[in-house]
Amino acid sequence: MTGPAEGRDRQGVGRFDVPQQSPAADADPARRNGHRPAAQVAPVDASTPGGTPPAVADRPGDHWDRKVANGLAFLRRRLAGDYEVDEFGFDPELTDAVFHPLLRLLYRDWFRTEVSGVEHVPVDGPALVVGNHSGTVALDALILSAALHDKHPAHRYLRLLGADLVFRMPVVSELARKTGGTVACNPDAERLLGGGDLVGVFPEGFKGIGKLYADRYKLQRFGRGGFVSAALRTGTPIVPVAIVGGEEIYPMLADIKPLARLLKLPYFPVTPTFPWLGPLGMVPLPSKWLIEFCPPIPTAHLTDSADDPLVVFNLADQVRETIQQTLHTLLERRPDPFGP
């Protein structure tokens, strides 16, 4: 009688019809030991740091896949309320994701803006940025804030001070708050400066943006110099900035004052395209823009003179003259308002 053991040899190796394959003597050690060979590893590129293999290039769809994923993540955070705003309502995430990209198309592609002197804006700490105002619609303030954020090495935000009218308008008020704006008053300005922010102010106000095209680039009166008082009380440097290009986007030929009073507006503009073309008249003309930041004017040595009218007036006049002279220089550099 034969048992199952008869089907095996003394070493326990099976004796079946298919012969057992023995590894070659020069085979890989893992193969000789009966293991399956590991997956082939790509050769190491010695030219890369640390001997790591080079990164795989993105496929054509990877860029858009990331954009879609980032967009969905952004919407999920907004719907869930997973974002932060400060005490003034400033929303940095919304500003970076929505407002600045739109303004970037305007200042970079439409207005072909050139920015110089950004090294005069502090890398950290407070500063009061004071500029000229123009353009019938206050686009210059928005363009300045976006261009400064993009060109500054620290990508700092400019907290704009706006007139009361801006914050009485339902939709505009919310947008202004979300982008970092607040009412142009000394308490708010001093709180922002005391917190180390960059604050932007346009002392001409509506007199600047509502002036006729015949008076372009002629600075209007700077009011009572309230911005100077805020800078003096906080010892903040003042950075004058000159903006050329805003006067040509909506050349204001006339102001219909009775209609402005009826609508409770500071002015009702008549331009070459508005109101004749209706909504199309709101498209700004593609003027060439130049923005130059001037050297800062220190105020730390004048903190005790914040309530001295003479000191405030002289400092405000110094800032105004600096901006006016810089405007003349920039206009000489840009002889054609709509050139390249």
PDB file of C-alpha atoms in Angstrom, residues 88 128 161-162 164 182-195 199 201 203 222-234 236 305-308 312:
ATOM      1  CA  PHE A  88     -13.610  97.260  10.861  1.00  0.00           C
ATOM      2  CA  LEU A 128      -0.028 107.408   6.245  1.00  0.00           C
ATOM      3  CA  LEU A 161     -10.372 106.234   4.426  1.00  0.00           C
ATOM      4  CA  GLY A 162     -13.592 107.165   2.618  1.00  0.00           C
ATOM      5  CA  ASP A 164     -19.451 109.474   4.736  1.00  0.00           C
ATOM      6  CA  THR A 182     -13.451 102.862   6.917  1.00  0.00           C
ATOM      7  CA  VAL A 183     -14.857 106.340   7.516  1.00  0.00           C
ATOM      8  CA  ALA A 184     -12.410 109.218   7.119  1.00  0.00           C
ATOM      9  CA  CYS A 185     -12.330 110.369  10.714  1.00  0.00           C
ATOM     10  CA  ASN A 186      -9.452 110.856  13.131  1.00  0.00           C
ATOM     11  CA  PRO A 187     -10.506 108.180  15.669  1.00  0.00           C
ATOM     12  CA  ASP A 188     -10.582 105.418  13.040  1.00  0.00           C
ATOM     13  CA  ALA A 189      -7.381 106.638  11.404  1.00  0.00           C
ATOM     14  CA  GLU A 190      -5.551 106.737  14.726  1.00  0.00           C
ATOM     15  CA  ARG A 191      -6.746 103.242  15.688  1.00  0.00           C
ATOM     16  CA  LEU A 192      -5.483 101.821  12.403  1.00  0.00           C
ATOM     17  CA  LEU A 193      -2.174 103.641  12.629  1.00  0.00           C
ATOM     18  CA  GLY A 194      -1.811 102.612  16.270  1.00  0.00           C
ATOM     19  CA  GLY A 195      -2.235  98.994  15.146  1.00  0.00           C
ATOM     20  CA  VAL A 199      -3.624 103.996   5.916  1.00  0.00           C
ATOM     21  CA  VAL A 201      -6.185 109.145   2.563  1.00  0.00           C
ATOM     22  CA  PRO A 203      -7.527 115.024   1.400  1.00  0.00           C
ATOM     23  CA  PHE A 222      -6.520 119.881   1.500  1.00  0.00           C
ATOM     24  CA  GLY A 223      -9.248 120.853   3.945  1.00  0.00           C
ATOM     25  CA  ARG A 224      -8.262 121.407   7.570  1.00  0.00           C
ATOM     26  CA  GLY A 225      -5.404 118.933   7.584  1.00  0.00           C
ATOM     27  CA  GLY A 226      -7.102 116.358   9.785  1.00  0.00           C
ATOM     28  CA  PHE A 227      -4.904 113.626   8.299  1.00  0.00           C
ATOM     29  CA  VAL A 228      -1.837 115.495   9.569  1.00  0.00           C
ATOM     30  CA  SER A 229      -3.223 115.564  13.106  1.00  0.00           C
ATOM     31  CA  ALA A 230      -3.751 111.787  13.036  1.00  0.00           C
ATOM     32  CA  ALA A 231      -0.163 111.265  11.855  1.00  0.00           C
ATOM     33  CA  LEU A 232       1.231 113.631  14.505  1.00  0.00           C
ATOM     34  CA  ARG A 233      -0.655 112.017  17.384  1.00  0.00           C
ATOM     35  CA  THR A 234       0.696 108.585  16.452  1.00  0.00           C
ATOM     36  CA  THR A 236       3.503 108.114  11.923  1.00  0.00           C
ATOM     37  CA  SER A 305       2.322 119.744  18.177  1.00  0.00           C
ATOM     38  CA  ALA A 306      -0.683 117.707  17.025  1.00  0.00           C
ATOM     39  CA  ASP A 307      -3.062 120.470  18.163  1.00  0.00           C
ATOM     40  CA  ASP A 308      -0.978 123.371  16.868  1.00  0.00           C
ATOM     41  CA  VAL A 312      -0.604 121.156  11.020  1.00  0.00           C
TER      42      VAL A 312
END
